[in-house]
PDB file of C-alpha atoms in Angstrom:
ATOM      1  CA  GLU H   1     -10.834   8.021 -15.724  1.00 96.00           C
ATOM      2  CA  VAL H   2      -7.992   6.186 -13.963  1.00 97.00           C
ATOM      3  CA  ARG H   3      -8.101   2.444 -14.612  1.00 98.00           C
ATOM      4  CA  LEU H   4      -5.819  -0.445 -13.720  1.00 98.00           C
ATOM      5  CA  VAL H   5      -6.684  -3.619 -15.601  1.00 98.00           C
ATOM      6  CA  GLN H   6      -4.937  -6.809 -14.565  1.00 98.00           C
ATOM      7  CA  SER H   7      -4.316  -9.983 -16.515  1.00 98.00           C
ATOM      8  CA  GLY H   8      -6.525 -13.008 -16.006  1.00 98.00           C
ATOM      9  CA  ALA H   9      -6.433 -15.835 -13.496  1.00 98.00           C
ATOM     10  CA  GLU H  10      -3.591 -18.335 -13.741  1.00 98.00           C
ATOM     11  CA  VAL H  11      -3.257 -21.986 -12.719  1.00 98.00           C
ATOM     12  CA  LYS H  12       0.308 -23.208 -12.506  1.00 98.00           C
ATOM     13  CA  LYS H  13       2.329 -26.104 -11.131  1.00 98.00           C
ATOM     14  CA  PRO H  14       5.069 -25.754  -8.530  1.00 98.00           C
ATOM     15  CA  GLY H  15       8.367 -24.813 -10.136  1.00 97.00           C
ATOM     16  CA  GLU H  16       6.781 -23.075 -13.122  1.00 98.00           C
ATOM     17  CA  SER H  17       7.351 -19.438 -13.991  1.00 98.00           C
ATOM     18  CA  LEU H  18       4.728 -16.734 -14.289  1.00 98.00           C
ATOM     19  CA  LYS H  19       4.419 -13.065 -15.181  1.00 98.00           C
ATOM     20  CA  ILE H  20       1.215 -11.161 -14.454  1.00 98.00           C
ATOM     21  CA  SER H  21       0.433  -7.661 -15.644  1.00 98.00           C
ATOM     22  CA  CYS H  22      -1.321  -4.450 -14.679  1.00 98.00           C
ATOM     23  CA  LYS H  23      -2.170  -2.047 -17.509  1.00 98.00           C
ATOM     24  CA  ALA H  24      -2.796   1.555 -16.556  1.00 98.00           C
ATOM     25  CA  SER H  25      -4.830   4.205 -18.337  1.00 97.00           C
ATOM     26  CA  GLY H  26      -6.313   7.618 -17.650  1.00 97.00           C
ATOM     27  CA  TYR H  27      -3.218   9.247 -16.170  1.00 97.00           C
ATOM     28  CA  ILE H  28       0.499   9.727 -16.822  1.00 97.00           C
ATOM     29  CA  PHE H  29       1.848   6.274 -15.995  1.00 97.00           C
ATOM     30  CA  ALA H  30       5.433   7.429 -15.509  1.00 96.00           C
ATOM     31  CA  HIS H  31       4.486   9.871 -12.768  1.00 97.00           C
ATOM     32  CA  TYR H  32       2.956   7.532 -10.171  1.00 97.00           C
ATOM     33  CA  TRP H  33       4.244   4.564  -8.194  1.00 97.00           C
ATOM     34  CA  ILE H  34       2.572   1.197  -8.751  1.00 98.00           C
ATOM     35  CA  ASN H  35       2.280  -1.204  -5.812  1.00 98.00           C
ATOM     36  CA  TRP H  36       1.703  -4.940  -5.748  1.00 98.00           C
ATOM     37  CA  VAL H  37      -0.311  -6.376  -2.864  1.00 98.00           C
ATOM     38  CA  ARG H  38      -0.921 -10.028  -2.021  1.00 98.00           C
ATOM     39  CA  GLN H  39      -4.008 -11.478  -0.367  1.00 98.00           C
ATOM     40  CA  VAL H  40      -4.055 -15.158   0.528  1.00 98.00           C
ATOM     41  CA  PRO H  41      -7.653 -16.469   0.455  1.00 95.00           C
ATOM     42  CA  GLY H  42      -9.424 -15.552   3.685  1.00 94.00           C
ATOM     43  CA  LYS H  43      -6.470 -13.522   4.956  1.00 97.00           C
ATOM     44  CA  GLY H  44      -5.349  -9.898   5.096  1.00 97.00           C
ATOM     45  CA  LEU H  45      -3.408  -7.627   2.770  1.00 98.00           C
ATOM     46  CA  GLU H  46       0.377  -7.911   2.384  1.00 98.00           C
ATOM     47  CA  TRP H  47       2.500  -5.356   0.571  1.00 98.00           C
ATOM     48  CA  VAL H  48       4.813  -7.013  -1.947  1.00 98.00           C
ATOM     49  CA  GLY H  49       6.663  -4.076  -3.458  1.00 97.00           C
ATOM     50  CA  ILE H  50       6.535  -0.962  -5.588  1.00 97.00           C
ATOM     51  CA  VAL H  51       7.873   0.436  -8.844  1.00 97.00           C
ATOM     52  CA  TYR H  52       8.194   3.987 -10.142  1.00 97.00           C
ATOM     53  CA  PRO H  53       7.762   3.693 -13.897  1.00 96.00           C
ATOM     54  CA  GLY H  54       9.463   7.016 -14.518  1.00 94.00           C
ATOM     55  CA  ASP H  55      12.909   5.678 -13.623  1.00 93.00           C
ATOM     56  CA  SER H  56      12.166   2.030 -12.723  1.00 90.00           C
ATOM     57  CA  ASP H  57      13.067   2.574  -9.077  1.00 96.00           C
ATOM     58  CA  ILE H  58      11.887  -0.622  -7.350  1.00 97.00           C
ATOM     59  CA  ARG H  59      11.485  -1.520  -3.673  1.00 97.00           C
ATOM     60  CA  TYR H  60      10.519  -4.856  -2.187  1.00 97.00           C
ATOM     61  CA  SER H  61       9.145  -5.999   1.105  1.00 97.00           C
ATOM     62  CA  PRO H  62      11.807  -8.133   2.836  1.00 96.00           C
ATOM     63  CA  SER H  63       9.180 -10.877   2.954  1.00 95.00           C
ATOM     64  CA  PHE H  64       9.103 -11.064  -0.838  1.00 97.00           C
ATOM     65  CA  GLU H  65      12.567  -9.924  -1.958  1.00 96.00           C
ATOM     66  CA  GLY H  66      14.285 -12.636  -3.927  1.00 95.00           C
ATOM     67  CA  ARG H  67      11.014 -14.438  -4.541  1.00 96.00           C
ATOM     68  CA  VAL H  68       9.416 -12.071  -7.042  1.00 98.00           C
ATOM     69  CA  THR H  69      10.518  -9.485  -9.597  1.00 98.00           C
ATOM     70  CA  ILE H  70       8.654  -6.252 -10.211  1.00 98.00           C
ATOM     71  CA  SER H  71       9.059  -4.235 -13.392  1.00 97.00           C
ATOM     72  CA  ALA H  72       7.335  -1.608 -15.488  1.00 97.00           C
ATOM     73  CA  ASP H  73       7.245  -0.700 -19.180  1.00 97.00           C
ATOM     74  CA  LYS H  74       6.548   2.969 -19.882  1.00 95.00           C
ATOM     75  CA  SER H  75       5.984   2.298 -23.573  1.00 95.00           C
ATOM     76  CA  THR H  76       2.931   0.152 -22.812  1.00 97.00           C
ATOM     77  CA  ASN H  77       1.850   1.695 -19.488  1.00 98.00           C
ATOM     78  CA  THR H  78       2.120  -1.735 -17.892  1.00 98.00           C
ATOM     79  CA  ALA H  79       3.559  -2.988 -14.622  1.00 98.00           C
ATOM     80  CA  TYR H  80       4.527  -6.597 -14.034  1.00 98.00           C
ATOM     81  CA  LEU H  81       4.996  -9.070 -11.212  1.00 98.00           C
ATOM     82  CA  GLN H  82       6.858 -12.257 -11.985  1.00 98.00           C
ATOM     83  CA  TRP H  83       8.078 -15.491 -10.473  1.00 98.00           C
ATOM     84  CA  THR H  84      10.753 -17.841 -11.818  1.00 97.00           C
ATOM     85  CA  SER H  85       9.806 -20.822  -9.662  1.00 97.00           C
ATOM     86  CA  LEU H  86       6.345 -20.845  -8.122  1.00 98.00           C
ATOM     87  CA  LYS H  87       5.497 -22.551  -4.843  1.00 97.00           C
ATOM     88  CA  THR H  88       2.112 -23.692  -3.577  1.00 97.00           C
ATOM     89  CA  SER H  89       2.421 -20.951  -0.939  1.00 97.00           C
ATOM     90  CA  ASP H  90       2.269 -18.346  -3.730  1.00 97.00           C
ATOM     91  CA  THR H  91      -1.407 -19.159  -4.222  1.00 98.00           C
ATOM     92  CA  ALA H  92      -3.213 -15.871  -3.645  1.00 98.00           C
ATOM     93  CA  MET H  93      -4.973 -12.915  -5.196  1.00 98.00           C
ATOM     94  CA  TYR H  94      -2.512 -10.276  -6.353  1.00 98.00           C
ATOM     95  CA  TYR H  95      -3.575  -6.670  -6.744  1.00 98.00           C
ATOM     96  CA  CYS H  96      -1.838  -3.710  -8.301  1.00 98.00           C
ATOM     97  CA  ALA H  97      -2.596  -0.266  -6.905  1.00 98.00           C
ATOM     98  CA  ARG H  98      -1.468   3.241  -7.756  1.00 98.00           C
ATOM     99  CA  ASP H  99       0.540   5.687  -5.648  1.00 95.00           C
ATOM    100  CA  ASP H 100       1.804   5.520  -2.075  1.00 90.00           C
ATOM    101  CA  ARG H 101      -1.740   5.909  -0.790  1.00 91.00           C
ATOM    102  CA  LEU H 102      -3.058   3.130  -3.117  1.00 96.00           C
ATOM    103  CA  ASP H 103      -5.806   5.333  -4.486  1.00 97.00           C
ATOM    104  CA  PHE H 104      -6.813   3.159  -7.440  1.00 98.00           C
ATOM    105  CA  TRP H 105      -6.742  -0.636  -7.528  1.00 98.00           C
ATOM    106  CA  GLY H 106      -6.820  -3.253 -10.219  1.00 98.00           C
ATOM    107  CA  GLN H 107      -9.452  -5.974 -10.105  1.00 98.00           C
ATOM    108  CA  GLY H 108      -6.923  -8.563  -8.942  1.00 98.00           C
ATOM    109  CA  THR H 109      -5.297 -11.612 -10.523  1.00 98.00           C
ATOM    110  CA  LEU H 110      -5.892 -14.959  -8.850  1.00 98.00           C
ATOM    111  CA  VAL H 111      -2.796 -17.148  -8.979  1.00 98.00           C
ATOM    112  CA  THR H 112      -3.306 -20.804  -8.089  1.00 98.00           C
ATOM    113  CA  VAL H 113      -0.261 -23.041  -7.719  1.00 98.00           C
ATOM    114  CA  SER H 114      -1.080 -26.694  -7.351  1.00 97.00           C
ATOM    115  CA  SER H 115       0.425 -29.997  -8.387  1.00 95.00           C
TER     116      SER H 115
ATOM    117  CA  GLU T   1       9.541  -2.597   9.581  1.00 94.00           C
ATOM    118  CA  LYS T   2       6.662  -0.738  11.185  1.00 96.00           C
ATOM    119  CA  VAL T   3       4.038  -3.053  12.626  1.00 97.00           C
ATOM    120  CA  MET T   4       0.417  -1.922  12.409  1.00 98.00           C
ATOM    121  CA  THR T   5      -2.033  -3.362  14.932  1.00 98.00           C
ATOM    122  CA  GLN T   6      -5.775  -2.925  14.529  1.00 98.00           C
ATOM    123  CA  SER T   7      -8.453  -3.348  17.164  1.00 93.00           C
ATOM    124  CA  PRO T   8     -10.879  -4.846  17.633  1.00 96.00           C
ATOM    125  CA  VAL T   9     -10.575  -7.821  15.302  1.00 97.00           C
ATOM    126  CA  THR T  10     -14.352  -7.919  14.916  1.00 97.00           C
ATOM    127  CA  LEU T  11     -16.907  -5.224  15.689  1.00 96.00           C
ATOM    128  CA  SER T  12     -20.619  -6.042  15.839  1.00 96.00           C
ATOM    129  CA  VAL T  13     -22.784  -3.019  15.160  1.00 95.00           C
ATOM    130  CA  SER T  14     -26.465  -2.451  14.478  1.00 94.00           C
ATOM    131  CA  PRO T  15     -27.396  -0.491  11.347  1.00 93.00           C
ATOM    132  CA  GLY T  16     -27.706   3.189  12.165  1.00 94.00           C
ATOM    133  CA  GLU T  17     -25.209   3.011  15.021  1.00 95.00           C
ATOM    134  CA  GLY T  18     -21.709   4.414  14.944  1.00 96.00           C
ATOM    135  CA  ALA T  19     -18.418   2.504  14.939  1.00 96.00           C
ATOM    136  CA  THR T  20     -14.885   3.338  15.998  1.00 97.00           C
ATOM    137  CA  LEU T  21     -11.922   1.359  14.680  1.00 98.00           C
ATOM    138  CA  SER T  22      -8.391   1.739  16.003  1.00 98.00           C
ATOM    139  CA  CYS T  23      -4.972   1.345  14.426  1.00 98.00           C
ATOM    140  CA  ARG T  24      -1.687   1.555  16.303  1.00 98.00           C
ATOM    141  CA  ALA T  25       1.772   1.823  14.767  1.00 98.00           C
ATOM    142  CA  SER T  26       4.857   0.336  16.424  1.00 97.00           C
ATOM    143  CA  GLU T  27       6.651   3.619  15.787  1.00 97.00           C
ATOM    144  CA  SER T  28       5.650   6.986  14.437  1.00 97.00           C
ATOM    145  CA  VAL T  29       4.283   7.153  10.914  1.00 97.00           C
ATOM    146  CA  TYR T  30       3.401  10.850  11.327  1.00 97.00           C
ATOM    147  CA  ILE T  31       0.194  11.249   9.301  1.00 97.00           C
ATOM    148  CA  ASN T  32       1.200   8.894   6.513  1.00 98.00           C
ATOM    149  CA  LEU T  33      -1.702   6.572   7.261  1.00 98.00           C
ATOM    150  CA  ALA T  34      -4.500   5.321   5.005  1.00 98.00           C
ATOM    151  CA  TRP T  35      -7.694   3.351   5.599  1.00 98.00           C
ATOM    152  CA  TYR T  36      -9.259   0.926   3.132  1.00 98.00           C
ATOM    153  CA  GLN T  37     -12.565  -0.864   2.939  1.00 98.00           C
ATOM    154  CA  GLN T  38     -12.848  -4.318   1.384  1.00 98.00           C
ATOM    155  CA  LYS T  39     -16.042  -6.190   0.628  1.00 97.00           C
ATOM    156  CA  PRO T  40     -16.142  -9.903  -0.253  1.00 95.00           C
ATOM    157  CA  GLY T  41     -14.964 -10.586  -3.784  1.00 95.00           C
ATOM    158  CA  GLN T  42     -13.863  -6.996  -4.363  1.00 97.00           C
ATOM    159  CA  ALA T  43     -10.608  -5.115  -4.407  1.00 98.00           C
ATOM    160  CA  PRO T  44      -9.974  -2.797  -1.465  1.00 98.00           C
ATOM    161  CA  ARG T  45     -11.109   0.813  -1.785  1.00 98.00           C
ATOM    162  CA  LEU T  46      -9.283   3.837  -0.404  1.00 98.00           C
ATOM    163  CA  LEU T  47     -11.354   5.677   2.203  1.00 98.00           C
ATOM    164  CA  ILE T  48      -8.931   7.968   4.028  1.00 98.00           C
ATOM    165  CA  TYR T  49      -5.358   9.115   3.437  1.00 98.00           C
ATOM    166  CA  GLY T  50      -3.123  11.534   5.281  1.00 97.00           C
ATOM    167  CA  ALA T  51      -4.812  10.140   8.418  1.00 98.00           C
ATOM    168  CA  SER T  52      -7.882  12.361   7.999  1.00 98.00           C
ATOM    169  CA  ILE T  53      -8.473  13.253   4.333  1.00 98.00           C
ATOM    170  CA  ARG T  54     -11.418  11.552   2.700  1.00 98.00           C
ATOM    171  CA  ALA T  55     -10.712  10.135  -0.741  1.00 97.00           C
ATOM    172  CA  ASN T  56     -12.831  11.249  -3.682  1.00 96.00           C
ATOM    173  CA  GLY T  57     -16.431  10.129  -3.427  1.00 96.00           C
ATOM    174  CA  ILE T  58     -16.228   8.840   0.147  1.00 97.00           C
ATOM    175  CA  PRO T  59     -19.306   9.736   2.221  1.00 97.00           C
ATOM    176  CA  THR T  60     -18.891  12.205   5.047  1.00 97.00           C
ATOM    177  CA  ARG T  61     -19.974   9.572   7.592  1.00 97.00           C
ATOM    178  CA  PHE T  62     -16.407   8.240   7.318  1.00 98.00           C
ATOM    179  CA  SER T  63     -13.814  10.229   9.235  1.00 98.00           C
ATOM    180  CA  GLY T  64     -10.234   9.614  10.243  1.00 98.00           C
ATOM    181  CA  SER T  65      -8.120  11.084  12.995  1.00 98.00           C
ATOM    182  CA  GLY T  66      -4.825  10.645  14.773  1.00 97.00           C
ATOM    183  CA  SER T  67      -1.122  11.061  14.213  1.00 96.00           C
ATOM    184  CA  GLU T  68       2.218   9.491  15.098  1.00 97.00           C
ATOM    185  CA  THR T  69       1.217   6.060  16.451  1.00 97.00           C
ATOM    186  CA  GLU T  70      -2.513   6.213  17.250  1.00 98.00           C
ATOM    187  CA  PHE T  71      -5.223   6.437  14.610  1.00 98.00           C
ATOM    188  CA  THR T  72      -8.976   6.087  14.486  1.00 98.00           C
ATOM    189  CA  LEU T  73     -11.516   5.497  11.754  1.00 98.00           C
ATOM    190  CA  SER T  74     -15.018   6.532  12.730  1.00 98.00           C
ATOM    191  CA  ILE T  75     -18.158   5.607  10.872  1.00 97.00           C
ATOM    192  CA  SER T  76     -21.274   7.432  11.928  1.00 92.00           C
ATOM    193  CA  SER T  77     -24.673   5.813  11.394  1.00 91.00           C
ATOM    194  CA  LEU T  78     -23.629   2.609   9.640  1.00 94.00           C
ATOM    195  CA  GLN T  79     -25.403   1.802   6.407  1.00 94.00           C
ATOM    196  CA  SER T  80     -25.872  -1.715   5.053  1.00 93.00           C
ATOM    197  CA  GLU T  81     -23.091  -1.164   2.524  1.00 95.00           C
ATOM    198  CA  ASP T  82     -20.588  -0.319   5.290  1.00 96.00           C
ATOM    199  CA  PHE T  83     -20.400  -3.845   6.677  1.00 94.00           C
ATOM    200  CA  ALA T  84     -17.003  -4.958   5.436  1.00 97.00           C
ATOM    201  CA  VAL T  85     -13.376  -5.425   6.444  1.00 98.00           C
ATOM    202  CA  TYR T  86     -11.304  -2.316   7.124  1.00 98.00           C
ATOM    203  CA  TYR T  87      -7.523  -2.084   6.913  1.00 98.00           C
ATOM    204  CA  CYS T  88      -5.100   0.605   7.941  1.00 98.00           C
ATOM    205  CA  GLN T  89      -1.780   1.019   6.119  1.00 98.00           C
ATOM    206  CA  GLN T  90       1.289   3.137   6.755  1.00 98.00           C
ATOM    207  CA  TYR T  91       3.171   4.708   3.884  1.00 97.00           C
ATOM    208  CA  ASN T  92       5.721   6.585   5.939  1.00 97.00           C
ATOM    209  CA  LYS T  93       8.630   4.218   5.349  1.00 95.00           C
ATOM    210  CA  TRP T  94       9.244   1.196   3.148  1.00 94.00           C
ATOM    211  CA  PRO T  95       8.143  -1.509   3.431  1.00 96.00           C
ATOM    212  CA  TRP T  96       4.601  -0.225   3.533  1.00 97.00           C
ATOM    213  CA  THR T  97       2.659  -2.317   6.044  1.00 97.00           C
ATOM    214  CA  PHE T  98      -0.991  -3.100   6.660  1.00 98.00           C
ATOM    215  CA  GLY T  99      -2.872  -3.835   9.826  1.00 98.00           C
ATOM    216  CA  GLN T 100      -4.491  -7.264  10.064  1.00 98.00           C
ATOM    217  CA  GLY T 101      -7.954  -5.826   9.495  1.00 98.00           C
ATOM    218  CA  THR T 102     -11.142  -5.189  11.455  1.00 98.00           C
ATOM    219  CA  THR T 103     -14.351  -6.872  10.361  1.00 98.00           C
ATOM    220  CA  VAL T 104     -17.450  -4.744  10.913  1.00 97.00           C
ATOM    221  CA  GLU T 105     -20.406  -7.111  11.030  1.00 95.00           C
ATOM    222  CA  ILE T 106     -24.126  -6.715  11.507  1.00 91.00           C
ATOM    223  CA  LYS T 107     -25.244  -7.157  15.100  1.00 88.00           C
TER     224      LYS T 107
END
């Protein structure tokens, strides 16, 4: 059974750093892209970027490039999304999802950034 | 980037009736188009990929069609569990992009 399990909700202050995770199981992690998708409360879905764990090929949406860093660790079957300096506008639910057609999704990680 | 535009924004439908949702791409995405369903408090779920292929476990009342720039998601005989928000997404060229969503609500 394919599963993507994300790390728990986070509450941070502006300027703080954060790294959230997405642990995969039930398939060969290195063989499928992992996407990150943002959803601001009450709004639609926004594609953040994608990583291919097999060779760590990474692509970002222009809207997010420079603001976040995506990575993956084949040894632990885990993908990551990180910020070095959070802003209040980063407050959102973040989902990971497998493959270019986003066939399996994590449960989401709620990131709240507030002073 | 390719802009995806969904219509209508909201669709009011009575249970048992059918619904047709549209998605238009600003330029061709061939058939690299997926549809997702999202219910409140849940992660989205893949319904259709390749414009017309139902994902595993998706009921046959959901069907997708179209190619290039015009796509349709049809739901025949809406059930109570089908009232939700639906998104289209192109995966033809990075950055992947989503439509803004169509809310299917109970009439």
